[in-house]
Coordinates of C-alpha atoms and ligand atoms in Angstrom, one line a residue:
X1 CA -0.1 0.0 -0.1
X2 CA 0.9 3.6 -0.3
X3 CA 0.7 6.0 2.3
X4 CA 1.3 9.9 2.0
X5 CA 2.6 11.6 5.1
X6 CA 3.2 15.2 5.9
X7 CA 6.1 16.0 8.1
X8 CA 6.3 19.1 10.2
X9 CA 9.7 19.0 11.4
X10 CA 9.4 22.2 13.2
X11 CA 12.2 23.5 15.3
X12 CA 15.0 22.9 18.0
X13 CA 15.4 19.1 17.8
X14 CA 12.3 18.6 15.5
X15 CA 14.4 18.0 12.3
X16 CA 16.8 15.5 14.1
X17 CA 14.3 13.4 15.5
X18 CA 11.9 13.4 12.5
X19 CA 14.8 12.3 10.2
X20 CA 15.1 9.1 12.4
X21 CA 11.6 8.4 12.3
X22 CA 11.7 8.4 8.3
X23 CA 14.5 6.2 8.5
X24 CA 12.4 3.6 10.3
X25 CA 9.5 3.8 8.2
X26 CA 11.6 3.3 5.1
X27 CA 13.0 0.2 6.5
X28 CA 9.5 -0.8 7.5
X29 CA 8.4 -0.3 4.1
X30 CA 11.0 -2.4 2.4
X31 CA 10.2 -5.3 4.8
X32 CA 6.6 -5.2 4.5
X33 CA 6.2 -3.8 1.0
X34 CA 4.6 -0.5 1.8
X35 CA 5.6 2.8 0.3
X36 CA 5.5 5.9 2.5
X37 CA 5.9 9.1 0.9
X38 CA 6.9 12.3 2.8
X39 CA 6.1 16.0 2.2
X40 CA 7.8 18.5 4.4
X41 CA 5.9 21.6 5.5
X42 CA 6.6 24.6 7.8
X43 CA 4.9 25.3 11.0
X44 CA 6.3 27.3 14.3
X45 CA 9.4 29.2 14.5
X46 CA 10.6 28.2 11.1
X47 CA 7.3 29.2 9.5
X48 CA 7.4 32.7 11.4
X49 CA 11.0 33.1 9.7
X50 CA 9.8 31.8 6.1
X51 CA 6.3 33.2 6.0
X52 CA 6.0 35.6 8.6
X53 CA 3.3 33.5 10.5
X54 CA 3.4 30.3 12.6
X55 CA 1.1 28.5 10.7
X56 CA 1.0 28.9 6.7
X57 CA -2.4 27.9 5.1
X58 CA -0.4 25.6 2.6
X59 CA 0.8 23.5 5.8
X60 CA -2.9 23.2 6.9
X61 CA -3.9 22.2 3.5
X62 CA -1.3 19.7 3.0
X63 CA -2.2 18.2 6.3
X64 CA -5.8 18.0 5.3
X65 CA -4.9 16.0 2.1
X66 CA -2.5 13.7 3.6
X67 CA -3.1 10.2 5.1
X68 CA -1.6 11.5 8.4
X69 CA 1.0 14.0 9.8
X70 CA 4.4 13.4 11.6
X71 CA 5.2 16.4 13.8
X72 CA 8.3 17.1 15.5
X73 CA 8.2 20.1 17.8
X74 CA 7.9 24.1 17.8
X75 CA 9.1 27.1 19.4
X76 CA 12.5 28.0 20.9
X77 CA 14.1 31.0 22.7
X78 CA 14.4 33.2 19.3
X79 CA 10.6 33.6 19.3
X80 CA 10.0 33.8 22.9
X81 CA 9.6 37.8 22.6
X82 CA 6.6 37.4 20.1
X83 CA 3.4 37.6 21.5
X84 CA 0.0 36.1 21.2
X85 CA -1.2 35.0 17.9
X86 CA 2.6 35.2 16.5
X87 CA 4.0 32.7 18.7
X88 CA 5.3 29.2 17.3
X89 CA 3.0 27.3 19.8
X90 CA 0.1 28.8 17.9
X91 CA 0.8 26.8 15.1
X92 CA 0.3 23.6 17.0
X93 CA -3.1 24.6 18.6
X94 CA -3.9 25.8 14.8
X95 CA -3.4 22.4 13.5
X96 CA -5.0 20.6 16.1
X97 CA -8.1 23.0 16.1
X98 CA -8.2 23.3 12.2
X99 CA -8.0 19.4 11.9
X100 CA -10.4 18.7 14.6
X101 CA -8.1 16.4 16.5
X102 CA -9.7 16.4 20.0
X103 CA -8.4 13.4 21.7
X104 CA -4.8 13.0 22.3
X105 CA -3.5 9.5 23.3
X106 CA -0.4 9.6 25.4
X107 CA 0.7 6.1 26.4
X108 CA 3.1 6.1 29.3
X109 CA 4.9 2.7 29.0
X110 CA 7.9 2.0 31.0
X111 CA 10.1 -0.4 28.7
X112 CA 11.7 -2.9 31.6
X113 CA 15.0 -2.2 30.0
X114 CA 14.7 1.4 31.4
X115 CA 14.0 0.8 35.0
X116 CA 17.0 2.1 36.1
X117 CA 16.4 5.4 34.5
X118 CA 12.8 6.0 36.2
X119 CA 13.5 8.0 39.4
X120 CA 11.0 6.1 41.5
X121 CA 12.4 3.4 44.0
X122 CA 12.3 -0.1 42.4
X123 CA 9.6 -1.4 44.7
X124 CA 7.3 1.5 43.5
X125 CA 7.9 1.3 39.8
X126 CA 8.3 -2.5 39.6
X127 CA 9.6 -3.8 36.3
X128 CA 7.0 -2.1 34.0
X129 CA 4.2 0.5 33.9
X130 CA 1.5 0.8 31.1
X131 CA -0.9 4.1 31.5
X132 CA -3.0 5.7 29.0
X133 CA -3.5 9.1 29.3
X134 CA -6.4 10.6 26.8
X135 CA -6.2 14.5 27.1
X136 CA -9.0 16.7 25.4
X137 CA -7.0 18.5 22.6
X138 CA -9.1 21.2 21.0
X139 CA -10.9 23.1 24.0
X140 CA -10.5 24.1 27.6
X141 CA -8.3 27.0 28.6
X142 CA -6.0 26.5 25.6
X143 CA -8.7 27.6 23.4
X144 CA -11.0 29.8 25.5
X145 CA -11.0 33.7 25.1
X146 CA -7.9 35.2 26.4
X147 CA -6.7 38.8 26.7
X148 CA -5.5 41.8 28.4
X149 CA -7.1 44.8 30.1
X150 CA -4.9 47.8 30.0
X151 CA -7.2 49.8 32.5
X152 CA -6.9 47.5 35.4
X153 CA -3.4 45.7 34.2
X154 CA -5.0 42.5 34.2
X155 CA -5.0 39.4 32.0
X156 CA -7.4 36.5 31.5
X157 CA -7.8 33.0 30.0
X158 CA -11.1 31.3 29.7
X159 CA -11.6 27.8 30.7
X160 CA -14.7 26.6 28.6
X161 CA -16.2 23.2 27.8
X162 CA -19.6 22.2 26.3
X163 CA -21.2 18.7 26.8
X164 CA -20.4 17.3 23.4
X165 CA -16.6 18.2 23.5
X166 CA -16.4 16.3 26.8
X167 CA -18.7 13.4 25.6
X168 CA -16.5 12.6 22.6
X169 CA -13.2 12.4 24.4
X170 CA -14.7 10.3 27.0
X171 CA -16.0 7.8 24.5
X172 CA -12.2 7.8 23.3
X173 CA -11.1 7.0 26.6
X174 CA -13.8 4.6 27.6
X175 CA -13.2 2.7 24.3
X176 CA -9.7 2.4 24.9
X177 CA -10.1 1.0 28.4
X178 CA -12.0 -1.8 26.7
X179 CA -9.3 -2.9 25.1
X180 CA -6.9 -2.6 28.1
X181 CA -7.6 -3.0 31.7
X182 CA -11.2 -1.7 31.9
X183 CA -10.6 0.9 34.3
X184 CA -11.1 4.9 33.8
X185 CA -10.1 7.7 36.1
X186 CA -11.6 11.1 35.2
X187 CA -9.2 13.8 36.4
X188 CA -10.6 17.1 37.3
X189 CA -11.0 19.9 40.0
X190 CA -14.6 19.6 40.6
X191 CA -14.2 21.0 44.2
X192 CA -13.6 24.4 42.8
X193 CA -14.3 24.6 38.7
X194 CA -18.0 24.4 37.2
X195 CA -16.5 22.8 34.0
X196 CA -15.3 19.9 36.3
X197 CA -18.8 19.5 37.6
X198 CA -19.9 19.4 33.9
X199 CA -17.4 16.7 33.3
X200 CA -18.5 14.8 36.2
X201 CA -22.3 14.8 34.9
X202 CA -21.4 13.8 31.3
X203 CA -19.0 10.9 32.7
X204 CA -22.0 9.6 34.8
X205 CA -24.2 9.6 31.5
X206 CA -21.5 8.3 29.4
X207 CA -20.5 5.5 31.7
X208 CA -24.1 4.0 31.4
X209 CA -22.9 2.9 27.8
X210 CA -19.8 1.1 29.3
X211 CA -21.2 -1.0 32.1
X212 CA -18.0 -3.4 31.8
X213 CA -15.5 -0.4 32.6
X214 CA -15.1 0.7 35.9
X215 CA -14.8 4.4 36.6
X216 CA -13.9 6.9 39.1
X217 CA -13.0 10.7 39.5
X218 CA -10.0 12.1 41.0
X219 CA -8.9 15.8 41.8
X220 CA -6.1 16.6 39.6
X221 CA -3.9 18.0 42.5
X222 CA -4.2 14.3 44.3
X223 CA -3.7 12.8 40.5
X224 CA -0.4 14.4 40.6
X225 CA 0.6 13.0 43.9
X226 CA -0.9 9.5 43.3
X227 CA 1.3 9.3 39.9
X228 CA 4.5 9.5 41.9
X229 CA 2.9 7.1 45.0
X230 CA 1.4 4.3 43.3
X231 CA 1.4 4.6 39.5
X232 CA 0.1 0.9 39.0
X233 CA -3.4 2.2 40.4
X234 CA -4.1 3.7 36.7
X235 CA -5.2 2.1 33.5
X236 CA -6.7 5.0 31.6
X237 CA -6.7 8.6 32.6
X238 CA -9.2 10.9 30.9
X239 CA -8.7 14.7 31.4
X240 CA -8.8 18.3 30.0
X241 CA -6.6 20.0 27.9
X242 CA -4.3 21.5 30.7
X243 CA -4.5 19.0 33.2
X244 CA -3.7 16.4 30.5
X245 CA -0.6 18.2 29.3
X246 CA 0.9 18.7 32.7
X247 CA 0.2 15.2 33.9
X248 CA 1.5 13.4 31.1
X249 CA 4.7 15.3 31.3
X250 CA 4.9 13.9 34.9
X251 CA 4.1 10.4 33.7
X252 CA 6.9 10.6 31.3
X253 CA 9.4 10.6 34.0
X254 CA 7.8 7.3 35.2
X255 CA 9.0 5.8 31.8
X256 CA 12.6 7.2 32.2
X257 CA 12.5 10.3 30.1
X258 CA 10.4 12.6 28.3
X259 CA 12.2 11.5 25.2
X260 CA 10.3 8.2 25.6
X261 CA 6.5 9.2 25.2
X262 CA 4.6 9.2 22.1
X263 CA 1.3 10.6 21.2
X264 CA -1.8 10.4 18.9
X265 CA -4.0 13.2 18.1
X266 CA -7.2 11.8 16.6
X267 CA -10.5 13.2 15.3
X268 CA -13.5 11.0 14.5
X269 CA -11.8 9.4 11.4
X270 CA -8.7 7.4 10.8
X271 CA -6.8 10.7 10.1
X272 CA -4.3 11.5 12.9
X273 CA -1.4 13.9 13.8
X274 CA 1.5 12.0 15.4
X275 CA 4.0 13.5 17.6
X276 CA 6.5 13.1 20.8
X277 CA 5.1 14.7 23.9
X278 CA 8.4 16.7 24.4
X279 CA 9.1 20.1 22.9
X280 CA 12.0 21.4 20.7
X281 CA 14.7 20.9 23.5
X282 CA 16.8 24.1 22.3
X283 CA 19.4 23.2 24.6
X284 CA 20.3 19.9 22.6
X285 CA 19.0 20.8 18.9
X286 CA 21.6 19.9 16.5
X287 CA 23.9 18.3 18.4
X288 CA 23.1 14.6 17.9
X289 CA 21.8 13.9 21.6
X290 CA 17.9 14.1 21.3
X291 CA 16.2 10.5 22.1
X292 CA 14.3 9.7 18.6
X293 CA 12.3 7.0 20.3
X294 CA 9.2 9.1 21.4
X295 CA 8.8 10.2 17.4
X296 CA 9.7 6.6 16.6
X297 CA 6.8 5.3 18.7
X298 CA 4.4 8.2 17.5
X299 CA 5.2 6.7 14.0
X300 CA 4.2 3.3 15.3
X301 CA 1.0 4.9 16.6
X302 CA 0.5 6.1 13.1
X303 CA 0.7 2.9 11.6
X304 CA -1.7 1.5 13.9
X305 CA -4.4 4.0 14.3
X306 CA -4.3 5.8 10.9
X307 CA -3.4 2.8 8.7
X308 CA -4.6 -0.2 10.4
X309 CA -1.1 -1.9 10.0
X310 CA -1.0 -3.6 13.5
X311 CA 1.7 -6.0 12.7
X312 CA 3.8 -3.3 11.1
X313 CA 3.3 -1.1 14.3
X314 CA 4.2 -4.1 16.6
X315 CA 7.5 -4.6 14.4
X316 CA 8.6 -1.0 15.2
X317 CA 7.9 -1.4 18.9
X318 CA 9.9 -4.8 18.7
X319 CA 13.0 -3.0 17.0
X320 CA 12.9 -0.3 19.7
X321 CA 13.0 -3.2 22.2
X322 CA 16.0 -5.0 20.4
X323 CA 17.9 -1.8 20.5
X324 CA 17.3 -1.3 24.4
X325 CA 18.0 -5.1 24.9
X326 CA 21.3 -4.7 23.2
X327 CA 22.3 -2.0 25.7
X328 CA 21.9 1.1 23.6
X329 CA 20.9 4.2 25.2
X330 CA 20.7 8.0 24.3
X331 CA 22.0 10.4 27.0
X332 CA 18.9 11.1 28.5
X333 CA 18.1 7.4 29.4
X334 CA 21.6 6.2 29.9
X335 CA 22.6 4.4 32.7
X336 CA 26.0 2.6 33.8
X337 CA 27.2 -0.2 31.9
X338 CA 25.0 0.7 28.6
X339 CA 26.2 1.8 25.4
X340 CA 25.7 5.5 24.9
X341 CA 24.5 6.3 21.2
X342 CA 23.7 9.7 19.7
X343 CA 20.2 10.2 17.7
X344 CA 21.3 9.3 14.4
X345 CA 23.0 5.8 15.7
X346 CA 19.8 5.1 17.7
X347 CA 17.6 5.7 14.8
X348 CA 19.9 3.4 12.7
X349 CA 19.9 0.7 15.3
X350 CA 15.9 0.7 15.2
X351 CA 15.8 0.7 11.4
X352 CA 18.5 -2.2 11.3
X353 CA 16.4 -4.1 13.8
X354 CA 13.3 -4.0 11.4
Ligands
LIG1 P1 11.3 20.6 26.1 O1 10.5 19.1 26.3 O2 11.7 21.1 24.8 O3 12.5 20.1 27.1 C1 12.5 19.8 28.5 C2 13.9 19.0 28.8 O4 13.7 17.9 28.2 C3 15.0 20.0 28.3 O5 16.1 19.4 29.0 C4 15.3 18.8 26.9 O6 16.8 18.8 26.7 C5 14.7 17.6 27.3 N1 14.3 17.0 26.2 C6 13.1 17.1 25.5 N2 13.1 16.3 24.5 C7 14.0 15.1 24.7 C8 14.5 14.1 23.8 N3 13.8 13.8 22.7 N4 15.7 13.6 24.1 C9 16.2 13.9 25.3 N5 16.0 15.1 26.0 C10 15.1 15.8 25.9 O7 10.5 21.5 27.0 P2 10.8 23.1 27.2 O8 12.1 23.5 27.6 O9 10.0 23.4 28.2 O10 10.4 24.0 26.0 C11 11.3 24.3 24.9 C12 10.7 24.8 23.6 O11 9.6 23.8 23.2 C13 9.9 25.8 24.2 O12 9.6 26.8 22.9 C14 8.3 25.4 24.1 O13 7.3 26.3 24.2 C15 8.5 24.4 23.3 N6 7.3 23.1 23.5 C16 7.0 22.7 22.0 C17 6.0 21.5 22.3 C18 5.6 20.8 20.9 O14 6.0 21.3 20.1 N7 4.6 19.9 21.0 C19 5.7 20.9 23.7 C20 6.1 21.5 24.7 C21 7.2 22.4 24.8

């Protein structure tokens, strides 16, 4: 089969890690007889430099016409002085919103080979971990009205959700739970926020369609603590845009490094956008130091969710396992006795294992 992928490498380490994911997909195409073609499009800081805006229409149009989008990361100190709509991050929100990708799946999976890289005590983390965080992606405080008021020198951001937005992401979470441990934790701040109380009402309604799935609610502050105290209590976490953003960064450290966490952003169809959860890491950009595994695993999610190539997705995961089994580590997941490799070498090792 032929698949057309739009790549948005973006800024910082974006180009470094997207190159390695392409390498891996190329090897996979050779093994399984698929053809993956790539078109690179600008977004983020590079688009500001080249086109004067963070998300050119051409990028959105190309993304819409593709089978899937693979994104690196955007942003960096060069563009930090820009305000509001001119910031690189606007490209991410724009792409997610324009493409209506309302559910962001973030699996926090600890590869057993990396348990040394997890900062929790061995008796807490055990030898593996598998949590799925489902983050609402196109509403909430990141999308609500915001602004400044010069008169009283104030600023505001609006947290807004309607029932439909809540229900559709909850259904993604409950459906995912059915294929895993059948447990959903809906994370909110219902003791304070009205939107959270609406989330609870909608959850009760949705849960009636999923009597085989056990569900509970948890306050976000407690969840942040429980992830460290007893991460194994969680199966699927469903939460709002901002809470999901923060909790998944926290969960990433349970897996050893933020360089290990992949994500899939999905709407109502097979089309999706796939990206590592980390940022553009300007401190290590272009130095052959970035861990490409989160991006490679994001490509594996693309194979599974957008192309229904489950066996091929497993082949990518197996190849990552093989590289780790052989003791190869990028700097962020390095521990004593392992073989330290750079971004390109890790990509090559995974591609070779395929
Ligand atoms: P970051 O995720 O870029 O970096 C945080 C830390 O993790 C840094 O020390 C970095 O070196 C390290 N790190 C990140 N990815 C890594 C990888 N693959 N391998 C090894 N180490 C890795 O977060 P930040 O420093 O807060 O943000 C930097 C820039 O990225 C900012 O401009 C921010 O707005 C942007 N950002 C973009 C996205 C995105 O594009 N999805 C997400 C978050 C932040």
